Amino acid sequence: MGYVIGCDIGSQAVKAILLSDRGELLGEAGSSYLIDYPCPAWAEQDARYWETAVIQAVNALLKHCGVDKDAIVSIGLDAQVDGFVTVDASGKPLHPAIIWMDRRAVRETEAIGRMGDSRRIFDITGLNLDAYHVAPKIRWLAENQPQVFERARYFLMPGSYIAFWLTGELGVDYSNASSMLLMDIRRREWSSELCELFQVPKDRLPPIYPANHVLGTLRPALAERMGLSPKTRVVLGCGDEHAASLGAGVIHSGMVCDIAGTAEPVCAASAEPFFDRSGLVETHCHAHPDFWLLENPGFVSGGNYRWFRDHFGMEEVKQAAELGLDAYDLLNEMAASVPAGSEGLLLLPCLMGAVTPTWNAHARGTFLGFTLTHRRAHFVRAILEASAYALRDITDRMQEIGLILNEIRAVGGGARSTLWRQIKADVTGLPVSLLNTVETTALGAALLALHGAGLTASLNEAVEMTVKVVETREPNPLTHAQYNEYYQIYRAAYFALLPVFEQAARVSS
């Protein structure tokens, strides 16, 4: 029997899973790290955090599962998207990784918008001209840290960085490359026009391959530290939301993958490259070579919940530790005691800017409508409902541009909450399904490793033998009607506050 490892390099942790060649999930392990926030709307990580966490997660996985290292055929990767690491020729980082939620490059983005045609950029890439993406962040580095920019040999996305560290070989897959704002999405190659516009030399970008491409084998010294054979193949892999969609079985029309992690990307597979001219939904390459991925790249969601837990939920953290529970379970119990709509309390979940209902780097988190009758429980439920309203922004827009949606598949850590899944069903009016594992991101990487290593005839075969639905929450018509009214208030509040957000941004700058 052969085995593969799926390794997810996320925003707050590395997660590793072991999968057999029959699609059996045999174990999982993880190792966490922090995000640094040196300034408002900035977010960085030391890329060496990821290295340490990969070694720790794989070591823990092998210890737990007891599988012989020579039986592990390949390791597949996925990683957080829309960030980059500046490295020298040896792969040594020259600057902290500027990660996906960082919105520091607003001025550079605006300058590019004055120089170029944003509609032309959208036509080439399927993406919005926004500080969220990598190309403006590279411009920020060039203009604010010119010495680092000049020393840089490569600009690597997180997945490409880890792949290079593991193998010594360069590569980025179609899905990751399609989010950089530098790729011609139809031709699946770097755009000379955009590289010139952003002044990013093409020779500082890695070559582009399919997600199931075998990049190389493990460096011997690293293989020893990880407890693996140096013959273990490394499959390049893809972006995290792309892997999560693959691991959720979202490879057919009509299905949405809702990834409730630190951020909450919302993705739908399509056989055709639909383009949303409103800019809410972008067009990416899927991890599956036969599909495109229509997606909103992710409003901050679980990150908002974690912020509340860390600053206002210490009572639950302490109680959970004493009882051997998860603090989120206790917070969810609190939220369940509050009626739908949180008795008029609303949150705009824009704590790191907005990517829904519109893309706006100046938007900020706002609690609206609270009174002296509201308790902490109301604020907890409002956080859960805010993510559901943002999810509906995206599913509604997908349907407006022609996609027919039948089912949402909830994955990521937030999918474990029955209450949250029901809220999402009631807000969107779509059934929300739970799968046999919520950790579909690492699973997607493992499925790519299975197929890349030749252990399955196709990705479809790998998905079909592994992914199973175990529960579906249907929307309650009465609650859906209630949420319709609150949803309209949510949208009205957001658009009414846009001038305020712009004014506040001018003052703070």
Coordinates of C-alpha atoms in Angstrom, one line a residue:
M1 CA 0.0 0.0 0.0
G2 CA 1.2 3.5 -0.8
Y3 CA 0.6 6.7 1.2
V4 CA 0.7 10.4 0.5
I5 CA 0.8 13.5 2.7
G6 CA -1.2 16.6 2.1
C7 CA 0.4 19.7 3.6
D8 CA -1.6 23.0 4.0
I9 CA 0.5 26.1 4.8
G10 CA -2.3 28.3 6.2
S11 CA -2.5 31.8 7.7
Q12 CA -2.1 30.6 11.3
A13 CA -0.9 27.0 11.1
V14 CA 0.4 24.2 9.0
K15 CA -1.9 21.1 8.8
A16 CA -0.7 17.8 7.5
I17 CA -2.8 14.7 6.8
L18 CA -1.9 11.1 5.7
L19 CA -4.0 9.5 3.0
S20 CA -3.8 6.0 1.7
D21 CA -3.9 5.1 -2.0
R22 CA -7.5 4.0 -1.3
G23 CA -8.5 7.4 -0.1
E24 CA -8.6 6.6 3.6
L25 CA -7.8 9.5 5.9
L26 CA -5.5 7.9 8.5
G27 CA -4.4 10.8 10.6
E28 CA -3.7 14.5 10.9
A29 CA -1.4 16.9 12.8
G30 CA -0.6 20.6 12.9
S31 CA 1.7 23.3 14.1
S32 CA 0.6 26.9 14.6
Y33 CA 2.3 30.3 14.3
L34 CA 1.4 34.0 14.6
I35 CA 0.6 36.8 12.2
D36 CA 2.4 40.1 12.9
Y37 CA 0.5 43.3 12.5
P38 CA 3.2 46.1 12.5
C39 CA 0.8 48.8 11.4
P40 CA -2.9 49.2 10.8
A41 CA -4.0 47.1 7.7
W42 CA -0.5 45.5 7.5
A43 CA 0.0 41.7 8.0
E44 CA 3.3 39.9 7.9
Q45 CA 4.9 36.5 8.7
D46 CA 8.5 35.3 8.9
A47 CA 8.6 32.6 6.2
R48 CA 10.8 30.5 8.5
Y49 CA 7.7 30.1 10.7
W50 CA 6.3 28.0 7.9
E51 CA 9.5 25.9 7.6
T52 CA 9.5 25.0 11.3
A53 CA 5.8 24.3 11.3
V54 CA 6.0 22.0 8.2
I55 CA 8.7 19.9 9.9
Q56 CA 6.8 19.8 13.2
A57 CA 3.5 18.9 11.6
V58 CA 5.0 16.1 9.5
N59 CA 7.0 14.7 12.4
A60 CA 3.8 14.6 14.6
L61 CA 1.8 13.0 11.8
L62 CA 4.3 10.2 11.2
K63 CA 4.7 9.6 15.0
H64 CA 0.9 9.3 15.3
C65 CA 0.4 7.1 12.3
G66 CA 3.4 4.9 12.5
V67 CA 3.8 4.4 8.8
D68 CA 7.2 3.5 7.3
K69 CA 8.8 6.4 5.6
D70 CA 9.5 4.4 2.4
A71 CA 5.8 3.8 2.0
I72 CA 5.1 7.5 1.6
V73 CA 5.2 8.1 -2.1
S74 CA 4.6 11.9 -2.3
I75 CA 3.8 15.0 -0.5
G76 CA 1.4 17.6 -2.0
L77 CA 1.2 21.2 -1.0
D78 CA -1.3 24.0 -0.8
A79 CA -0.8 27.4 0.7
Q80 CA -2.3 30.8 1.6
V81 CA -2.8 32.9 -1.6
D82 CA -2.2 36.6 -2.4
G83 CA 1.0 37.0 -0.4
F84 CA 4.7 36.9 -1.4
V85 CA 8.2 36.3 -0.1
T86 CA 11.2 38.1 -1.5
V87 CA 14.2 35.8 -1.6
D88 CA 17.8 35.8 -2.9
A89 CA 19.2 33.2 -5.3
S90 CA 19.6 30.6 -2.5
G91 CA 16.0 31.0 -1.4
K92 CA 16.9 33.0 1.8
P93 CA 14.1 35.5 2.7
L94 CA 15.1 39.1 2.5
H95 CA 12.0 40.6 4.0
P96 CA 9.0 39.3 6.1
A97 CA 6.3 37.8 3.9
I98 CA 3.6 40.3 3.1
I99 CA 0.5 38.0 3.3
W100 CA -2.9 38.0 1.8
M101 CA -4.8 40.2 4.3
D102 CA -2.3 43.0 4.1
R103 CA -3.7 46.1 2.4
R104 CA -0.7 48.5 2.6
A105 CA -0.3 48.9 -1.1
V106 CA -3.4 51.2 -1.6
R107 CA -1.4 54.1 -3.0
E108 CA 0.6 51.9 -5.3
T109 CA -2.7 50.4 -6.6
E110 CA -4.2 53.8 -7.2
A111 CA -1.1 54.9 -9.0
I112 CA -1.3 51.9 -11.3
G113 CA -4.9 52.7 -11.9
R114 CA -4.0 56.1 -13.1
M115 CA -1.3 54.7 -15.4
G116 CA -3.3 51.8 -16.9
D117 CA -6.8 50.8 -17.8
S118 CA -8.3 48.8 -14.9
R119 CA -10.8 47.2 -17.3
R120 CA -8.0 46.0 -19.5
I121 CA -6.2 44.5 -16.4
F122 CA -9.5 42.7 -15.5
D123 CA -9.9 41.4 -19.1
I124 CA -6.3 39.9 -19.0
T125 CA -6.4 38.5 -15.5
G126 CA -10.1 38.1 -14.4
L127 CA -9.0 40.1 -11.2
N128 CA -9.7 43.4 -9.7
L129 CA -7.0 46.0 -9.5
D130 CA -6.7 45.9 -5.7
A131 CA -4.1 46.1 -3.0
Y132 CA -5.2 42.6 -1.9
H133 CA -3.2 41.0 -4.8
V134 CA 0.5 40.4 -5.1
A135 CA 1.6 42.7 -7.9
P136 CA 0.7 46.0 -6.0
K137 CA 2.5 44.6 -2.9
I138 CA 5.6 44.0 -5.0
R139 CA 5.3 47.7 -6.2
W140 CA 5.1 48.8 -2.5
L141 CA 8.3 46.9 -1.8
A142 CA 10.0 48.5 -4.8
E143 CA 9.0 52.0 -3.8
N144 CA 9.5 51.7 0.0
Q145 CA 12.3 49.1 0.4
P146 CA 14.2 49.7 -2.9
Q147 CA 17.4 48.0 -1.5
V148 CA 15.5 44.8 -0.8
F149 CA 13.7 45.0 -4.2
E150 CA 17.1 45.3 -6.0
R151 CA 18.6 42.4 -4.0
A152 CA 15.6 40.1 -4.8
R153 CA 16.2 37.2 -7.1
Y154 CA 12.7 35.8 -6.9
F155 CA 9.2 36.9 -5.8
L156 CA 7.6 33.7 -4.5
M157 CA 4.1 33.1 -3.2
P158 CA 4.0 31.1 0.0
G159 CA 3.4 27.7 -1.7
S160 CA 6.2 28.3 -4.2
Y161 CA 8.5 29.3 -1.3
I162 CA 7.9 26.1 0.6
A163 CA 8.2 24.0 -2.6
F164 CA 11.5 25.7 -3.4
W165 CA 12.7 25.1 0.2
L166 CA 11.7 21.4 0.0
T167 CA 13.2 20.6 -3.4
G168 CA 15.5 23.4 -4.6
E169 CA 13.2 23.7 -7.7
L170 CA 11.1 26.7 -8.8
G171 CA 7.5 26.6 -9.8
V172 CA 4.0 28.1 -9.2
D173 CA 0.8 26.4 -10.3
Y174 CA -2.0 27.9 -12.5
S175 CA -4.3 28.7 -9.5
N176 CA -1.7 30.6 -7.5
A177 CA -0.4 32.4 -10.5
S178 CA -3.9 33.4 -11.5
S179 CA -4.3 35.4 -8.3
M180 CA -1.1 37.5 -8.7
L181 CA -2.5 40.1 -11.1
L182 CA 0.4 39.3 -13.5
M183 CA -1.0 36.2 -15.4
D184 CA -2.9 36.1 -18.6
I185 CA -5.6 33.8 -17.4
R186 CA -6.7 32.6 -20.8
R187 CA -3.2 31.7 -22.0
R188 CA -2.1 30.6 -18.5
E189 CA 1.2 32.4 -18.8
W190 CA 2.8 35.6 -17.4
S191 CA 1.6 38.7 -19.1
S192 CA 4.4 40.8 -20.6
E193 CA 2.0 43.8 -20.6
L194 CA 1.2 43.5 -16.9
C195 CA 4.8 42.7 -15.8
E196 CA 5.8 45.9 -17.6
L197 CA 3.0 47.9 -16.1
F198 CA 3.9 46.8 -12.5
Q199 CA 7.6 46.8 -13.3
V200 CA 8.1 43.3 -12.2
P201 CA 10.8 41.5 -14.3
K202 CA 9.4 38.2 -15.6
D203 CA 12.7 36.5 -14.8
R204 CA 12.1 37.0 -11.1
L205 CA 8.9 35.0 -11.3
P206 CA 8.8 31.2 -11.2
P207 CA 7.7 29.0 -14.2
I208 CA 4.0 28.0 -14.2
Y209 CA 2.9 24.4 -14.1
P210 CA -0.4 22.4 -13.4
A211 CA -1.1 21.8 -9.7
N212 CA -0.4 18.0 -10.0
H213 CA 3.1 18.6 -11.4
V214 CA 5.9 16.7 -9.6
L215 CA 8.4 19.5 -8.9
G216 CA 11.1 17.2 -7.6
T217 CA 12.1 15.2 -4.6
L218 CA 13.0 16.2 -1.0
R219 CA 16.4 17.6 -0.3
P220 CA 18.2 14.9 1.6
A221 CA 18.9 17.0 4.7
L222 CA 15.3 18.1 4.9
A223 CA 14.0 14.6 4.3
E224 CA 16.0 13.4 7.4
R225 CA 14.6 16.2 9.6
M226 CA 11.0 15.4 8.4
G227 CA 11.4 11.7 8.9
L228 CA 10.8 11.0 5.2
S229 CA 12.8 9.3 2.4
P230 CA 14.7 11.6 0.1
K231 CA 12.9 9.7 -2.7
T232 CA 9.6 11.3 -1.6
R233 CA 8.2 13.3 -4.5
V234 CA 6.9 16.8 -4.0
V235 CA 3.8 17.7 -5.9
L236 CA 3.6 21.4 -6.5
G237 CA 0.0 21.9 -5.4
C238 CA -2.1 25.0 -5.5
G239 CA -3.7 27.8 -3.5
D240 CA -5.6 27.0 -0.3
E241 CA -9.1 27.8 -1.5
H242 CA -8.4 25.9 -4.7
A243 CA -7.3 22.9 -2.7
A244 CA -10.3 23.2 -0.3
S245 CA -12.7 23.2 -3.3
L246 CA -11.0 20.1 -4.7
G247 CA -11.1 18.4 -1.3
A248 CA -14.8 19.3 -0.9
G249 CA -15.6 17.7 -4.2
V250 CA -16.6 21.0 -5.8
I251 CA -15.7 19.9 -9.3
H252 CA -19.2 20.1 -10.8
S253 CA -21.5 23.0 -11.6
G254 CA -24.1 23.9 -8.9
M255 CA -21.8 23.5 -5.9
V256 CA -20.3 26.2 -3.7
C257 CA -17.3 25.7 -1.4
D258 CA -17.6 28.0 1.7
I259 CA -14.2 27.9 3.5
A260 CA -14.6 29.2 7.0
G261 CA -11.1 29.7 8.2
T262 CA -9.3 32.9 9.2
A263 CA -10.7 34.3 6.0
E264 CA -13.7 32.9 4.2
P265 CA -13.2 32.4 0.5
V266 CA -16.3 31.4 -1.4
C267 CA -15.8 29.4 -4.6
A268 CA -17.8 27.8 -7.4
A269 CA -16.5 25.5 -10.1
S270 CA -17.3 26.3 -13.7
A271 CA -16.5 24.7 -17.0
E272 CA -16.5 28.2 -18.6
P273 CA -14.5 31.3 -17.5
F274 CA -17.4 33.5 -16.4
F275 CA -16.4 37.2 -15.7
D276 CA -18.2 39.3 -13.2
R277 CA -17.9 42.9 -14.4
S278 CA -19.0 44.2 -10.9
G279 CA -15.7 42.8 -9.6
L280 CA -17.2 41.1 -6.6
V281 CA -16.4 37.6 -7.9
E282 CA -13.1 37.0 -9.6
T283 CA -12.0 34.3 -12.1
H284 CA -9.2 32.0 -11.2
C285 CA -7.8 28.7 -12.5
H286 CA -9.1 25.7 -10.5
A287 CA -6.7 23.1 -9.0
H288 CA -8.6 20.7 -11.3
P289 CA -7.3 21.3 -14.8
D290 CA -10.7 21.0 -16.5
F291 CA -12.4 23.8 -14.5
W292 CA -12.3 27.4 -13.6
L293 CA -12.9 28.7 -10.1
L294 CA -15.3 31.6 -9.7
E295 CA -14.5 33.1 -6.3
N296 CA -14.4 35.9 -3.9
P297 CA -11.0 35.5 -2.3
G298 CA -12.2 35.8 1.3
F299 CA -13.5 38.3 3.8
V300 CA -12.0 38.0 7.3
S301 CA -14.3 35.6 9.1
G302 CA -12.8 33.2 11.6
G303 CA -10.2 35.9 12.2
N304 CA -13.0 38.2 13.5
Y305 CA -14.3 35.4 15.8
R306 CA -10.7 34.7 17.1
W307 CA -10.3 38.4 17.8
F308 CA -13.5 38.4 19.9
R309 CA -12.4 35.2 21.7
D310 CA -8.9 36.6 22.5
H311 CA -10.1 40.0 23.7
F312 CA -13.6 39.4 25.1
G313 CA -13.9 35.7 25.6
M314 CA -11.2 34.9 28.1
E315 CA -13.8 33.7 30.6
E316 CA -14.8 31.0 28.0
V317 CA -11.1 30.3 27.3
K318 CA -10.5 29.6 30.9
Q319 CA -13.6 27.6 31.4
A320 CA -13.0 25.5 28.3
A321 CA -9.5 24.7 29.5
E322 CA -10.9 23.5 32.9
L323 CA -13.5 21.3 31.1
G324 CA -11.4 20.0 28.3
L325 CA -13.5 21.8 25.7
D326 CA -13.0 24.3 22.9
A327 CA -13.8 27.9 23.8
Y328 CA -15.6 28.3 20.5
D329 CA -18.1 25.6 21.6
L330 CA -19.0 27.7 24.7
L331 CA -19.2 30.9 22.6
N332 CA -21.5 29.1 20.2
E333 CA -23.7 28.0 23.0
M334 CA -24.0 31.7 24.0
A335 CA -24.9 32.7 20.5
A336 CA -27.6 30.0 20.3
S337 CA -29.4 31.6 23.2
V338 CA -30.0 34.7 21.1
P339 CA -32.8 34.9 18.4
A340 CA -32.1 35.2 14.7
G341 CA -31.0 38.8 13.9
S342 CA -29.4 39.3 17.3
E343 CA -32.3 41.6 18.2
G344 CA -31.1 44.3 15.8
L345 CA -27.3 44.1 16.4
L346 CA -25.3 43.9 13.2
L347 CA -21.6 43.7 12.4
L348 CA -20.0 44.8 9.2
P349 CA -17.1 42.2 9.1
C350 CA -14.5 44.6 7.6
L351 CA -11.8 44.4 10.3
M352 CA -9.1 44.2 7.6
G353 CA -10.9 46.1 4.8
A354 CA -13.7 44.7 2.7
V355 CA -14.0 42.3 -0.3
T356 CA -17.8 42.2 0.0
P357 CA -20.3 43.7 -0.7
T358 CA -17.6 45.7 -2.6
W359 CA -13.8 45.7 -2.5
N360 CA -12.7 48.5 -0.3
A361 CA -9.4 48.7 1.5
H362 CA -10.7 51.6 3.7
A363 CA -13.8 49.9 5.1
R364 CA -13.6 49.0 8.8
G365 CA -15.4 46.7 11.2
T366 CA -18.5 48.3 12.6
F367 CA -21.1 47.1 15.2
L368 CA -24.4 48.8 14.6
G369 CA -27.7 48.9 16.5
F370 CA -26.6 47.8 20.0
T371 CA -28.4 49.0 23.1
L372 CA -28.1 48.6 26.8
T373 CA -30.1 45.4 26.5
H374 CA -27.5 43.6 24.4
R375 CA -25.1 41.2 26.0
R376 CA -21.9 39.5 25.0
A377 CA -24.0 36.7 23.5
H378 CA -25.6 39.1 21.0
F379 CA -22.1 40.2 19.8
V380 CA -21.1 36.6 19.3
R381 CA -24.1 35.8 17.3
A382 CA -23.7 39.0 15.3
I383 CA -20.2 37.9 14.3
L384 CA -21.6 34.6 13.0
E385 CA -24.4 36.3 11.2
A386 CA -22.1 38.9 9.6
S387 CA -20.2 36.1 7.8
A388 CA -23.4 34.6 6.6
Y389 CA -24.5 38.0 5.2
A390 CA -21.2 38.3 3.4
L391 CA -21.6 34.8 2.1
R392 CA -25.0 35.7 0.7
D393 CA -23.5 38.8 -1.1
I394 CA -21.4 36.4 -3.0
T395 CA -23.8 33.6 -3.7
D396 CA -26.4 36.1 -4.8
R397 CA -24.0 37.6 -7.3
M398 CA -22.9 34.3 -8.6
Q399 CA -26.5 33.5 -9.5
E400 CA -26.9 37.0 -11.1
I401 CA -24.1 36.3 -13.5
G402 CA -25.6 33.0 -14.6
L403 CA -24.4 30.3 -12.2
I404 CA -27.1 27.9 -11.0
L405 CA -26.4 27.0 -7.3
N406 CA -27.9 24.0 -5.6
E407 CA -25.7 23.4 -2.5
I408 CA -23.1 25.0 -0.3
R409 CA -20.4 22.7 1.1
A410 CA -19.0 24.2 4.4
V411 CA -15.4 23.4 5.2
G412 CA -12.7 24.8 7.4
G413 CA -12.7 25.1 11.2
G414 CA -15.9 27.1 11.2
A415 CA -17.8 24.3 9.5
R416 CA -17.7 22.4 12.8
S417 CA -20.3 24.7 14.2
T418 CA -23.8 23.3 13.6
L419 CA -25.3 26.7 14.6
W420 CA -23.1 28.6 12.1
R421 CA -24.0 26.2 9.3
Q422 CA -27.7 26.6 10.0
I423 CA -27.4 30.4 10.1
K424 CA -25.7 30.3 6.7
A425 CA -28.5 28.1 5.3
D426 CA -31.2 30.4 6.7
V427 CA -29.5 33.6 5.4
T428 CA -28.6 32.3 1.9
G429 CA -31.7 30.1 1.3
L430 CA -29.4 27.3 0.1
P431 CA -28.8 23.9 1.8
V432 CA -25.4 23.7 3.6
S433 CA -23.7 20.3 3.7
L434 CA -21.0 19.0 6.0
L435 CA -18.4 16.5 4.7
N436 CA -16.6 13.6 6.3
T437 CA -13.8 16.0 7.1
V438 CA -13.8 19.8 7.4
E439 CA -10.1 19.9 6.7
T440 CA -10.5 19.7 3.0
T441 CA -7.7 22.1 2.2
A442 CA -5.0 19.6 3.3
L443 CA -7.1 16.9 1.7
G444 CA -7.1 18.7 -1.6
A445 CA -3.3 18.8 -1.5
A446 CA -3.3 15.1 -0.7
L447 CA -5.6 14.4 -3.7
L448 CA -3.2 16.2 -5.9
A449 CA -0.3 14.1 -4.4
L450 CA -2.3 10.9 -5.1
H451 CA -2.9 11.8 -8.8
G452 CA 0.5 13.5 -9.3
A453 CA 2.2 10.3 -8.1
G454 CA 0.2 8.2 -10.5
L455 CA -1.8 6.4 -7.7
T456 CA -5.2 7.3 -9.4
A457 CA -6.1 7.5 -13.0
S458 CA -7.7 11.0 -12.6
L459 CA -8.4 13.7 -10.1
N460 CA -12.1 12.8 -10.4
E461 CA -11.4 9.2 -9.2
A462 CA -9.4 10.5 -6.3
V463 CA -12.3 12.9 -5.3
E464 CA -15.0 10.3 -5.7
M465 CA -13.4 7.7 -3.5
T466 CA -12.6 10.1 -0.7
V467 CA -15.2 12.9 -0.4
K468 CA -18.5 12.0 1.3
V469 CA -21.4 14.2 2.6
V470 CA -22.5 13.3 6.1
E471 CA -25.1 16.0 6.9
T472 CA -27.1 18.7 5.2
R473 CA -28.8 21.7 7.0
E474 CA -31.8 22.9 5.0
P475 CA -32.9 26.5 5.3
N476 CA -35.9 27.3 7.5
P477 CA -38.3 29.4 5.4
L478 CA -39.6 31.5 8.3
T479 CA -36.1 32.3 9.6
H480 CA -34.9 33.0 6.0
A481 CA -37.7 35.6 5.7
Q482 CA -36.5 37.2 8.9
Y483 CA -32.9 37.3 7.8
N484 CA -34.0 38.9 4.5
E485 CA -34.9 42.0 6.4
Y486 CA -31.7 42.1 8.4
Y487 CA -29.7 41.4 5.3
Q488 CA -31.1 44.5 3.7
I489 CA -30.2 46.6 6.7
Y490 CA -26.6 45.1 6.6
R491 CA -26.2 46.2 3.0
A492 CA -27.8 49.7 3.6
A493 CA -25.4 50.2 6.5
Y494 CA -22.4 49.3 4.5
F495 CA -23.1 51.6 1.6
A496 CA -24.2 54.5 3.8
L497 CA -20.9 54.3 5.7
L498 CA -18.6 54.3 2.7
P499 CA -18.1 58.1 2.8
V500 CA -17.3 57.8 6.5
F501 CA -14.7 55.1 5.9
E502 CA -13.1 57.3 3.2
Q503 CA -13.0 60.3 5.5
A504 CA -11.5 58.2 8.4
A505 CA -8.8 56.9 6.0
R506 CA -7.8 60.4 5.1
V507 CA -7.5 61.4 8.7
S508 CA -5.6 58.3 9.8
S509 CA -3.1 58.7 6.9

